mmCIF file of N, CA, C and O in Angstrom:
data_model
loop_
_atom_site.group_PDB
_atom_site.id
_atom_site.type_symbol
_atom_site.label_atom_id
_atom_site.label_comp_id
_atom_site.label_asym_id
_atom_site.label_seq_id
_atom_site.Cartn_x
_atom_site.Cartn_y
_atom_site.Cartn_z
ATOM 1 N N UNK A 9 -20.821 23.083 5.459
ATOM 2 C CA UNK A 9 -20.343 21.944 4.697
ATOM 3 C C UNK A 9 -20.582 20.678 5.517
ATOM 4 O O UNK A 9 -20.409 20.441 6.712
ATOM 5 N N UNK A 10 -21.003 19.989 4.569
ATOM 6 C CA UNK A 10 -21.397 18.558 5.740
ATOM 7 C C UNK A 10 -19.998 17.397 5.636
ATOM 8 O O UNK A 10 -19.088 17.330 4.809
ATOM 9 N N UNK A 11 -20.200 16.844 6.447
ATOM 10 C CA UNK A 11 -19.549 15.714 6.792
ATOM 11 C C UNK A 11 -19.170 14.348 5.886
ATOM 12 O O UNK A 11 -19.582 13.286 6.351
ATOM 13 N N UNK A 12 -18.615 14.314 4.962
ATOM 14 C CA UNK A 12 -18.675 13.063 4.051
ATOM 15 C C UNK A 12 -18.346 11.903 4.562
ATOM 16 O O UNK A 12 -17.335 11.400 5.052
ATOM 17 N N UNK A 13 -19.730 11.503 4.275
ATOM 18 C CA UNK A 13 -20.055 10.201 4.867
ATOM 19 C C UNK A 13 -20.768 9.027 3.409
ATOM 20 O O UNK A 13 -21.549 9.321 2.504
ATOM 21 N N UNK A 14 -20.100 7.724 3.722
ATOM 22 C CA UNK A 14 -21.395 7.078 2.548
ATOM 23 C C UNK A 14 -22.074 6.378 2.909
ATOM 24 O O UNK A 14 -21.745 5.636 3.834
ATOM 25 N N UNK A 15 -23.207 6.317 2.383
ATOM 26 C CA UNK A 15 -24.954 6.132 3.800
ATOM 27 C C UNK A 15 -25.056 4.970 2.410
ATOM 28 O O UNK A 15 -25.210 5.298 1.233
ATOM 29 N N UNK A 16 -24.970 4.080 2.747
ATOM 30 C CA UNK A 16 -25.460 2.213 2.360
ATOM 31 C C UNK A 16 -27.183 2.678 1.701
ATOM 32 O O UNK A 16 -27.681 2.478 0.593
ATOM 33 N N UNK A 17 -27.724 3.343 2.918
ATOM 34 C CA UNK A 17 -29.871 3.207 2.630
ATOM 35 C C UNK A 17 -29.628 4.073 1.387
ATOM 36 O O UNK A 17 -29.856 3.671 0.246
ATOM 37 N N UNK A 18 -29.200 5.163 1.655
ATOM 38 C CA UNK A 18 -29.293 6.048 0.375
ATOM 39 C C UNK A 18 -29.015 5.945 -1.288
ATOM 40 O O UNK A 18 -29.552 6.310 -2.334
ATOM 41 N N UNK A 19 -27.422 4.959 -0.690
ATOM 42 C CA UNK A 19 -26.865 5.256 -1.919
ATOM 43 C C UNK A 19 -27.571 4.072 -2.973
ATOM 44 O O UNK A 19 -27.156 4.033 -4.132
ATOM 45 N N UNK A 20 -28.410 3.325 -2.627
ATOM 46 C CA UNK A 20 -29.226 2.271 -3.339
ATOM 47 C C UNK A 20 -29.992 3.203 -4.685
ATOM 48 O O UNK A 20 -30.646 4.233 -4.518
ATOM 49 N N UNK A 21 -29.730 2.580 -5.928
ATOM 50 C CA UNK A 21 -30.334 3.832 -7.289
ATOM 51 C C UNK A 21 -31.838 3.964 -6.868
ATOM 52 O O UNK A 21 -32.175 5.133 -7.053
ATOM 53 N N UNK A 22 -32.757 3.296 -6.426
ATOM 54 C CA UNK A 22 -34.206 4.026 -6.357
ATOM 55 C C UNK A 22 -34.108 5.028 -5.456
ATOM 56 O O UNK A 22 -34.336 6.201 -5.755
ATOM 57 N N UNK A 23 -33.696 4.564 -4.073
ATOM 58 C CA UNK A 23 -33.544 5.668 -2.893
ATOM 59 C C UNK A 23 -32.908 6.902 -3.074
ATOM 60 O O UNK A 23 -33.453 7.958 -2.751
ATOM 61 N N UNK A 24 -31.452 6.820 -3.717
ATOM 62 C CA UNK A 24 -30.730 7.872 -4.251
ATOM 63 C C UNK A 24 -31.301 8.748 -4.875
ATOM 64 O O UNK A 24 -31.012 9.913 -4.600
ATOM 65 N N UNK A 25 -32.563 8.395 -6.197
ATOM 66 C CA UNK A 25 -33.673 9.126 -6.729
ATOM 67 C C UNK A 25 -34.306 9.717 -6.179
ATOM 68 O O UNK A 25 -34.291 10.924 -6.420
ATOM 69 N N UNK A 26 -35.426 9.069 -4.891
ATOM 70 C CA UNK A 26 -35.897 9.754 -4.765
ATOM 71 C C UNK A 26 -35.844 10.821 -3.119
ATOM 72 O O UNK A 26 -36.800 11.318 -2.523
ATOM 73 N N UNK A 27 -34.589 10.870 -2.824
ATOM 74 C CA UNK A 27 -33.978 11.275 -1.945
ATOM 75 C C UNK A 27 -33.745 12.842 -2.624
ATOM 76 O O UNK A 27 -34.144 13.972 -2.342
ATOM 77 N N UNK A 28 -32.999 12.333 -3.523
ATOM 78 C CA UNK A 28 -32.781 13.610 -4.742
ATOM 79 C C UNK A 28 -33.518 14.274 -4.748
ATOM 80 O O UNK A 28 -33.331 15.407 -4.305
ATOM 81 N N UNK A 29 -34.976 13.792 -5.368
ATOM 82 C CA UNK A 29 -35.803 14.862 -5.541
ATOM 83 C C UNK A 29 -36.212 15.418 -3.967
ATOM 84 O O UNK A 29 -35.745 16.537 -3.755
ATOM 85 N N UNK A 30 -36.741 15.029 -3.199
ATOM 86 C CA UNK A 30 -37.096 15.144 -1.922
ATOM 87 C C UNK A 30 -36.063 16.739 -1.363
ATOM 88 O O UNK A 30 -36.451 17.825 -0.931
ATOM 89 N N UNK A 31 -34.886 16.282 -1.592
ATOM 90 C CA UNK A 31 -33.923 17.647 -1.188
ATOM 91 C C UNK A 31 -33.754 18.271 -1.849
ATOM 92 O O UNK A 31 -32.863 19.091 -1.632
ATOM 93 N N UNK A 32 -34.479 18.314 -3.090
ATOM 94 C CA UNK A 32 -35.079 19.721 -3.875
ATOM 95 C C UNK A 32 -36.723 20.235 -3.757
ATOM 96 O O UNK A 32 -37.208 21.021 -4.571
ATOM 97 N N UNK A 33 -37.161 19.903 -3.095
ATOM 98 C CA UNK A 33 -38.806 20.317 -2.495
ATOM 99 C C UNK A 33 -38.881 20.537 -1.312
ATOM 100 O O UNK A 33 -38.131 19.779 -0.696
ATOM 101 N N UNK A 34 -39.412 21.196 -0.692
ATOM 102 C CA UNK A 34 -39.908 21.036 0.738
ATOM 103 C C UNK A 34 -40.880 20.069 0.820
ATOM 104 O O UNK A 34 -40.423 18.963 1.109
ATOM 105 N N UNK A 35 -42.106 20.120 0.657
ATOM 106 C CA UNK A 35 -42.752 18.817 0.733
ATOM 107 C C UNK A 35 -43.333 18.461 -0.853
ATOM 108 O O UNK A 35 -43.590 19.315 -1.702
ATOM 109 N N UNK A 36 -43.473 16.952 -1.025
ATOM 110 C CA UNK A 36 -43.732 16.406 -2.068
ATOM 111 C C UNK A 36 -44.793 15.346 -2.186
ATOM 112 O O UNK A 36 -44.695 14.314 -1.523
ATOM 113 N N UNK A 37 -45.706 15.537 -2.923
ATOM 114 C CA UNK A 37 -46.875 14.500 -3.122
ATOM 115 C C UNK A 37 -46.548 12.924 -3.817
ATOM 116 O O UNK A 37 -45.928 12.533 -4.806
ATOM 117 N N UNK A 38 -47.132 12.439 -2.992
ATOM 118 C CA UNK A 38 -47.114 11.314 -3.716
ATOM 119 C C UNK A 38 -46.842 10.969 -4.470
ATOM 120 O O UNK A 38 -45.801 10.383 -4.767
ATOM 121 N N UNK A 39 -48.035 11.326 -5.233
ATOM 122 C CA UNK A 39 -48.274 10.936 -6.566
ATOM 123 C C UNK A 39 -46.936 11.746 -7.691
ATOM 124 O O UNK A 39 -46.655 11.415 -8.843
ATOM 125 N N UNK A 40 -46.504 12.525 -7.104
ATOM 126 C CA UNK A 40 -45.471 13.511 -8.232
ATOM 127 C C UNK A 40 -44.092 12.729 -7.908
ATOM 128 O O UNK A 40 -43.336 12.466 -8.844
ATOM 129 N N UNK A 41 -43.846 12.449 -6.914
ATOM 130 C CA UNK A 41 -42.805 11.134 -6.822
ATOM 131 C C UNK A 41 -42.956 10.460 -7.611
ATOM 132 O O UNK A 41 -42.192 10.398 -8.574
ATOM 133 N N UNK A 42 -44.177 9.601 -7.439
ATOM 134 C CA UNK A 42 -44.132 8.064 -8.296
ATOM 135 C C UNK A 42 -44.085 8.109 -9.751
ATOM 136 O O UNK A 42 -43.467 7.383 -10.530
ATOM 137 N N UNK A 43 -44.987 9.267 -10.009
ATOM 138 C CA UNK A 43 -44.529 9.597 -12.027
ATOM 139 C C UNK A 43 -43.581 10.346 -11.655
ATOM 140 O O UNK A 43 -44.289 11.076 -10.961
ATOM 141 N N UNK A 44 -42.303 10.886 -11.507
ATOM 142 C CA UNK A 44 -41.365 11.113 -11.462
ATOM 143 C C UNK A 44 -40.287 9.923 -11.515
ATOM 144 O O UNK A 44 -39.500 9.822 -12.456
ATOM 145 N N UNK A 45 -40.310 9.130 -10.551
ATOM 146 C CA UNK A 45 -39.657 7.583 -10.288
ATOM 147 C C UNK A 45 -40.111 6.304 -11.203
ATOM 148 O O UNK A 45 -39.637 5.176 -11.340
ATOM 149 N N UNK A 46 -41.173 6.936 -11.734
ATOM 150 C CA UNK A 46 -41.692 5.772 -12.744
ATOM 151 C C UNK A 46 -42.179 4.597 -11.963
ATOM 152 O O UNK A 46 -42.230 3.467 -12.450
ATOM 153 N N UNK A 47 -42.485 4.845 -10.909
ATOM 154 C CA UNK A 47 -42.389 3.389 -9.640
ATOM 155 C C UNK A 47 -44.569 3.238 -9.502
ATOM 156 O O UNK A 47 -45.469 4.078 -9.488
ATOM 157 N N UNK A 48 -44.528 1.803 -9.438
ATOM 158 C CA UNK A 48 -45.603 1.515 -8.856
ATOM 159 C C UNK A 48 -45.872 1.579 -7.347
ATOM 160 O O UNK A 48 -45.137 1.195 -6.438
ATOM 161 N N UNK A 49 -47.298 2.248 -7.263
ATOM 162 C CA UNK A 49 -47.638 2.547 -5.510
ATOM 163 C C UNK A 49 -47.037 1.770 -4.708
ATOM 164 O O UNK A 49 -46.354 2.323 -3.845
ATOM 165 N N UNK A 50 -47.077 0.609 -4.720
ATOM 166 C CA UNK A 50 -46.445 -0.415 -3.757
ATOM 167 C C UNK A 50 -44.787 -0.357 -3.578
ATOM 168 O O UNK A 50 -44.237 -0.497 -2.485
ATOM 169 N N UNK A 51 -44.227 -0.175 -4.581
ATOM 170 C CA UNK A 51 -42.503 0.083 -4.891
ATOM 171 C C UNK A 51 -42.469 1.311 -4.440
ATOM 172 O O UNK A 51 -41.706 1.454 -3.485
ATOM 173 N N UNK A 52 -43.111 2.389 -4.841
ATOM 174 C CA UNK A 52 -42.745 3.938 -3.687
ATOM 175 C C UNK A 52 -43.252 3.641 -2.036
ATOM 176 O O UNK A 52 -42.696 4.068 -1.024
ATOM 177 N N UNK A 53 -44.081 3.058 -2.090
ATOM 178 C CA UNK A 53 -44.721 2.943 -0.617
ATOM 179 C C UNK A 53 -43.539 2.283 0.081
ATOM 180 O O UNK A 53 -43.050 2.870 1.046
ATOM 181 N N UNK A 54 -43.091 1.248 -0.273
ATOM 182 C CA UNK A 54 -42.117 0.303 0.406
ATOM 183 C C UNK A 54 -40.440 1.509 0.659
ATOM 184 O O UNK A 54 -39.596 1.627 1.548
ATOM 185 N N UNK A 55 -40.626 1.990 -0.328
ATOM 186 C CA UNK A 55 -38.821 2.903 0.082
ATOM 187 C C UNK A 55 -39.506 4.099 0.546
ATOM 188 O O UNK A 55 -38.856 5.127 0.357
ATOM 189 N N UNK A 56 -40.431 4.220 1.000
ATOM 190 C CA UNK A 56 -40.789 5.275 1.509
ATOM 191 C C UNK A 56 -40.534 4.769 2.894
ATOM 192 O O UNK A 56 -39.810 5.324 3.720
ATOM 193 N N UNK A 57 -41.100 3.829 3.038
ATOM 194 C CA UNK A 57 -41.529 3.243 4.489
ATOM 195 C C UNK A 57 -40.055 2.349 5.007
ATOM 196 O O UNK A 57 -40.255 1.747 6.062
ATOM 197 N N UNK A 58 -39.190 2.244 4.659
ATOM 198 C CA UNK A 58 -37.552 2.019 4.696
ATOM 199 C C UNK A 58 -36.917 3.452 5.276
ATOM 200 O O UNK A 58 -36.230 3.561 6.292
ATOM 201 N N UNK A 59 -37.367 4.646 4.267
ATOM 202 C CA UNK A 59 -36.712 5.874 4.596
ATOM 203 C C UNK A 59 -37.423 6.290 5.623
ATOM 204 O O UNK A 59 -36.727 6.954 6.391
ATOM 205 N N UNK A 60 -38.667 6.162 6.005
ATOM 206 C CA UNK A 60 -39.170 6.670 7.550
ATOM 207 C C UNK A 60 -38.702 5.749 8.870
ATOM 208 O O UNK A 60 -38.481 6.184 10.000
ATOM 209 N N UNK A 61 -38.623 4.532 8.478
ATOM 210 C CA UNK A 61 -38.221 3.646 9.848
ATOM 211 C C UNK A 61 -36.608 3.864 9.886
ATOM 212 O O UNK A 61 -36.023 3.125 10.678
ATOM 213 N N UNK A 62 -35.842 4.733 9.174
ATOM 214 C CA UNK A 62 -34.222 5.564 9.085
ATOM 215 C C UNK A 62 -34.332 6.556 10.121
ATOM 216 O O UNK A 62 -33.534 6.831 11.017
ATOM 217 N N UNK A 63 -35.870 7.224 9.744
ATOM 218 C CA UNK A 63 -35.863 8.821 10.429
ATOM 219 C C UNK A 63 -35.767 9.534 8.934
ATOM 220 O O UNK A 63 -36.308 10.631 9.075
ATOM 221 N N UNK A 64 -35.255 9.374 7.382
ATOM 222 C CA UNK A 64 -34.845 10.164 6.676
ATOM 223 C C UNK A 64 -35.792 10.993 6.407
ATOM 224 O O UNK A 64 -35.429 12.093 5.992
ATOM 225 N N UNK A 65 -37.103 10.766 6.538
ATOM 226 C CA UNK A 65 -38.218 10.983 5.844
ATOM 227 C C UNK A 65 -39.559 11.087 6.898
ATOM 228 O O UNK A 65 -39.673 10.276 7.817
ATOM 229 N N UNK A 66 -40.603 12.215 6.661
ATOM 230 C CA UNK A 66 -41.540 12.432 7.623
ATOM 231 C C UNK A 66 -42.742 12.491 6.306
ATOM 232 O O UNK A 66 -42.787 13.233 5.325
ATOM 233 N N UNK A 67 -43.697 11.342 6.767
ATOM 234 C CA UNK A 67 -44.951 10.965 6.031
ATOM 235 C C UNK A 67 -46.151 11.798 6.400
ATOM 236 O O UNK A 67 -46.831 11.157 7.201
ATOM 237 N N UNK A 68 -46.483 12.541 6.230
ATOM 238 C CA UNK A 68 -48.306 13.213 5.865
ATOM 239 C C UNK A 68 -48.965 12.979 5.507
ATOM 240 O O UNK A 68 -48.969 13.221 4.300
ATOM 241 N N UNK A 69 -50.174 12.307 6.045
ATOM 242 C CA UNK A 69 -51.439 11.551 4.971
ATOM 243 C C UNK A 69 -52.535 12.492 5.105
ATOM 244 O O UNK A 69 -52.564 12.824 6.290
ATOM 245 N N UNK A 70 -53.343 13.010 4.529
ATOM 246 C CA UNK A 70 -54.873 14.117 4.702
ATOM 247 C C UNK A 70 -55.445 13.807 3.774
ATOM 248 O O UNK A 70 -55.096 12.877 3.046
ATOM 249 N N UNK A 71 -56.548 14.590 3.584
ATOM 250 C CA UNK A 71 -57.553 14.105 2.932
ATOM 251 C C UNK A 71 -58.259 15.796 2.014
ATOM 252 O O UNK A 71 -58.733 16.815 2.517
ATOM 253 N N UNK A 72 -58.123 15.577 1.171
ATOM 254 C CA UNK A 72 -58.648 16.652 0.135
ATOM 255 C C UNK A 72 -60.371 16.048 -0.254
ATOM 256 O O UNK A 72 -60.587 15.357 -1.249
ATOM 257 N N UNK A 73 -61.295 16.399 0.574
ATOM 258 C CA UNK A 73 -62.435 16.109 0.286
ATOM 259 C C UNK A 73 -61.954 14.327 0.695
ATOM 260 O O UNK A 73 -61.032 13.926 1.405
ATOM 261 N N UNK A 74 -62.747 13.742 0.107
ATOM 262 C CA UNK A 74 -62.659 12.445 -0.016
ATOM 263 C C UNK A 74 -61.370 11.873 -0.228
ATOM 264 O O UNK A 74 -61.049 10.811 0.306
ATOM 265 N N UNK A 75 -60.430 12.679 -1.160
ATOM 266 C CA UNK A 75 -59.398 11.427 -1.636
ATOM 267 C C UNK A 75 -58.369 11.447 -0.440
ATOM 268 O O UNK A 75 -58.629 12.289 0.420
ATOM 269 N N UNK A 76 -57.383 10.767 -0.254
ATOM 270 C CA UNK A 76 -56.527 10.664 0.581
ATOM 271 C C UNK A 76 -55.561 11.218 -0.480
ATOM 272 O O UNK A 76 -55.405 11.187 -1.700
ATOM 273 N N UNK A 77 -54.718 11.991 1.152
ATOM 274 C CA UNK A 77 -53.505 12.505 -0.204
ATOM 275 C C UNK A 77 -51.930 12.528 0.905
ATOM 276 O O UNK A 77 -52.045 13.007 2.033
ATOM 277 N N UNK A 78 -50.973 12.146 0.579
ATOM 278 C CA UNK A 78 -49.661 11.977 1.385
ATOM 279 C C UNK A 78 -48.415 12.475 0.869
ATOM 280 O O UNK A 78 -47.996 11.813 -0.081
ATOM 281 N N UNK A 79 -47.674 13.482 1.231
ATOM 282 C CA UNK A 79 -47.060 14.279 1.416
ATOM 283 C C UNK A 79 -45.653 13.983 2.171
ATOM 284 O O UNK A 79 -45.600 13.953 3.400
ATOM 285 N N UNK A 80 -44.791 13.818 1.548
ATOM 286 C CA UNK A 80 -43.570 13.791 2.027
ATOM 287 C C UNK A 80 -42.274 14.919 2.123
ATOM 288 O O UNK A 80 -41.970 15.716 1.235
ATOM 289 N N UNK A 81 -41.714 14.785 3.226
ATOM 290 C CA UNK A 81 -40.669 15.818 3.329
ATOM 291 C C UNK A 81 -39.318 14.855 3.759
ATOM 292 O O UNK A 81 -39.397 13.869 4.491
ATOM 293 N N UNK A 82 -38.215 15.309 3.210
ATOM 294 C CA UNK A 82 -36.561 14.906 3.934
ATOM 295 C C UNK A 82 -36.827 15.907 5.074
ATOM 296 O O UNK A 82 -37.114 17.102 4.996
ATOM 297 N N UNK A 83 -36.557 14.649 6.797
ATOM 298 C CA UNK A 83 -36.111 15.199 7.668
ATOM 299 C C UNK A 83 -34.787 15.573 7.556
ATOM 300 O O UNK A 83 -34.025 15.215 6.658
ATOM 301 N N UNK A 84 -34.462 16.484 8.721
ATOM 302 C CA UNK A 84 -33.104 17.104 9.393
ATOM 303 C C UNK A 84 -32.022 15.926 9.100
ATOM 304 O O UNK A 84 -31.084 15.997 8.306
ATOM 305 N N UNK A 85 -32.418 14.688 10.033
ATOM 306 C CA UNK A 85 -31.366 13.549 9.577
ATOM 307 C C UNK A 85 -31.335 13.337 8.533
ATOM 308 O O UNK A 85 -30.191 12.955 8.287
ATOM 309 N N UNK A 86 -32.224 13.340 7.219
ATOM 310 C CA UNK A 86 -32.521 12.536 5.913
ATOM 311 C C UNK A 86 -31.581 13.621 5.150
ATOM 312 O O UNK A 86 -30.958 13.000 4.288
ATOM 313 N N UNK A 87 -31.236 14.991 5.129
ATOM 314 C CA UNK A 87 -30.830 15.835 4.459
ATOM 315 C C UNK A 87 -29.171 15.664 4.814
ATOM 316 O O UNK A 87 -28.212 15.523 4.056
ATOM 317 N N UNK A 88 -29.271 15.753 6.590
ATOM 318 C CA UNK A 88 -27.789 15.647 6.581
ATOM 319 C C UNK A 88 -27.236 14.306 5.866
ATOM 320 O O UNK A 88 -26.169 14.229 5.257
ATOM 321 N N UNK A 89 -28.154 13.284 6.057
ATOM 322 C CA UNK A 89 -27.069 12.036 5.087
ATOM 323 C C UNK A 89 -27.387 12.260 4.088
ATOM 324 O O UNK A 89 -26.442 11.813 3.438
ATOM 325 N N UNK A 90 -28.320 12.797 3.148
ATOM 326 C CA UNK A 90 -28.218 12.948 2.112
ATOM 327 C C UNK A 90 -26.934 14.038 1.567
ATOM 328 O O UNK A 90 -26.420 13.830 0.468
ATOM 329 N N UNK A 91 -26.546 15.024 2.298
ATOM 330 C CA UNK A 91 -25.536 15.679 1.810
ATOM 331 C C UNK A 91 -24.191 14.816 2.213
ATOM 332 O O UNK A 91 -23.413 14.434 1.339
ATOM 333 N N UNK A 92 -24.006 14.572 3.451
ATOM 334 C CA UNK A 92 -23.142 13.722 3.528
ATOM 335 C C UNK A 92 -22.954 12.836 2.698
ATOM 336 O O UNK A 92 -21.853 12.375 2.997
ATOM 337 N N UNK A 93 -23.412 12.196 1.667
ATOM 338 C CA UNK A 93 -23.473 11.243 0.938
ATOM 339 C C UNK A 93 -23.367 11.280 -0.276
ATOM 340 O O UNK A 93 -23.320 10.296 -1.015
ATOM 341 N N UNK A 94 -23.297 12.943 -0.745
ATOM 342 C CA UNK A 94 -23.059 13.627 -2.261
ATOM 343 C C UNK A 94 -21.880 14.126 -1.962
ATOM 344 O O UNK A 94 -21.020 14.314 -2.822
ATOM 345 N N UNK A 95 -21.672 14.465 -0.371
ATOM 346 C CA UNK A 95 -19.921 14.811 -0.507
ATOM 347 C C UNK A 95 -19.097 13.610 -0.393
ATOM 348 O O UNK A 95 -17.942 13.631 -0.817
ATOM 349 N N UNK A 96 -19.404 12.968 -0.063
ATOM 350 C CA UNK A 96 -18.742 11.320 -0.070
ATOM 351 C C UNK A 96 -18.464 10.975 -1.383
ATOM 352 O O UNK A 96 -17.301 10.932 -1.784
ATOM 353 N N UNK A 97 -19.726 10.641 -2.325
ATOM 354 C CA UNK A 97 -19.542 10.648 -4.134
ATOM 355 C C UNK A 97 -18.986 11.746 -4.426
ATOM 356 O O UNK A 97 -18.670 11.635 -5.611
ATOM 357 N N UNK A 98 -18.651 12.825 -4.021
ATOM 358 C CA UNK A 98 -17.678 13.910 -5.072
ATOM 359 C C UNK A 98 -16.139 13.588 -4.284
ATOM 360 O O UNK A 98 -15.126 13.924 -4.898
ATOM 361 N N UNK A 99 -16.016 13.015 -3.090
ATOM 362 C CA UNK A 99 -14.630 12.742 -3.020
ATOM 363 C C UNK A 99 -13.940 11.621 -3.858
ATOM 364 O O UNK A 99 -12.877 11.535 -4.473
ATOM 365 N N UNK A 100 -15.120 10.707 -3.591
ATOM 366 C CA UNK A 100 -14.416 9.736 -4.837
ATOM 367 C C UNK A 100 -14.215 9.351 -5.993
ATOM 368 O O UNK A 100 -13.723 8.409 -6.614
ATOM 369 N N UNK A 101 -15.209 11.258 -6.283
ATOM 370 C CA UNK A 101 -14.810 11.047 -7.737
ATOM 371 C C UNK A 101 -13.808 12.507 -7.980
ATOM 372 O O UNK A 101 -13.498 12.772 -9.142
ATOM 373 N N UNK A 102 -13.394 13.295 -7.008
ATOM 374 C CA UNK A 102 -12.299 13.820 -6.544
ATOM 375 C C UNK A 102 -11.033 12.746 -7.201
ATOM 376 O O UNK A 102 -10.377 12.736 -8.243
ATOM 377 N N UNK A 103 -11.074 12.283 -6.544
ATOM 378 C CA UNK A 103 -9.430 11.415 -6.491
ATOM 379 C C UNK A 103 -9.544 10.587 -7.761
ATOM 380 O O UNK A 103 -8.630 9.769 -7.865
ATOM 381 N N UNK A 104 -10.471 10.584 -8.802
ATOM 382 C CA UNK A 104 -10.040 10.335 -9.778
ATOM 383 C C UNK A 104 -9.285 11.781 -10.835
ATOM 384 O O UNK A 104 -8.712 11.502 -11.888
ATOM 385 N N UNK A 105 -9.380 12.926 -10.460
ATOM 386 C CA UNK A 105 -9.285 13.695 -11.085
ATOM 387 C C UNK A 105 -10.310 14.470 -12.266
ATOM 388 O O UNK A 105 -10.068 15.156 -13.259
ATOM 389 N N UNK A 106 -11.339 14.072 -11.731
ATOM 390 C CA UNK A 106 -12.275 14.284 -12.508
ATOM 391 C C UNK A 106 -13.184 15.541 -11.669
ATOM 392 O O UNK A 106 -12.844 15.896 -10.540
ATOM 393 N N UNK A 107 -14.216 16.065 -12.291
ATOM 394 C CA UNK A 107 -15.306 17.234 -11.383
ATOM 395 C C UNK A 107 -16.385 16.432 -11.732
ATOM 396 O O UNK A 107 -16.457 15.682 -12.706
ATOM 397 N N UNK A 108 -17.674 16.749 -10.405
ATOM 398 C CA UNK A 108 -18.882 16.284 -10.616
ATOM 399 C C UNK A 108 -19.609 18.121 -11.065
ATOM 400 O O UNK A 108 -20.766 18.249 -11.467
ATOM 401 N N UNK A 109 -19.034 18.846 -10.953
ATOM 402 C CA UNK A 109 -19.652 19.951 -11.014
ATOM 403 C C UNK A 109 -19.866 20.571 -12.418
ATOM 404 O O UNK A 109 -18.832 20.293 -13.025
ATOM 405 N N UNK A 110 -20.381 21.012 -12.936
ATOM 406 C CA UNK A 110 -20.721 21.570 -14.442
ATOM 407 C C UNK A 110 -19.246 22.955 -14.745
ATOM 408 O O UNK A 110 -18.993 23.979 -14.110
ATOM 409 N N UNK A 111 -18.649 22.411 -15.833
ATOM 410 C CA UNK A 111 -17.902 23.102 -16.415
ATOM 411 C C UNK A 111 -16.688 22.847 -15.798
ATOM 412 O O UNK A 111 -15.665 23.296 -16.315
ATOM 413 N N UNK A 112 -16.629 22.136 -14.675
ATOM 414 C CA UNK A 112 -15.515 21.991 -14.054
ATOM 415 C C UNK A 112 -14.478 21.173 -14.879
ATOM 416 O O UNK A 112 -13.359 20.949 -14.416
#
């Protein structure tokens, strides 16, 4: 169980997105982020490059034949605040008396 904590970088709605998805993949392409996020290259590039100068996030760039292709994973730190930061939002929505959990 992690530590509830509330992480400011994360909890921002684009980052929160694609943080989300990130700690449901091991690694993730680019391109399946950005049509996922609906975000233009430059708008994923930029919170990408926010979440790596954190540590949250470890960037992979290679090359499939010719094209360039970049690959992202949530580091060790990026996961622990990311959980820290979903147990943080379920405490405070704890103390309303409410569940974030399905059926709860």
């Amino acid at each position: 169980m992690s530590t509830a904590r509330f992480d400011e970088l994360i909890h921002a709605p684009t980052r929160l997105s694609l943080v989300s998805l990130l700690a449901a993949t091991e690694w993730a392409e680019f391109r399946y982020l950005r049509e996922h996020l609906g975000l233009s290259d430059s708008a994923l590039s930029k919170q990408l490059t926010t979440l790596e100068q954190a540590g949250y996030v470890e960037i992979r760039k290679s090359f499939v034949g010719k094209r360039p292709r970049t690959s992202v994973t949530l580091s060790g730190a990026g996961r622990a605040a990311f959980d820290g930061h979903v147990a943080a939002l379920q405490e405070i929505v704890a103390r309303s008396g409410l569940t974030v959990l399905p059926g709860g």
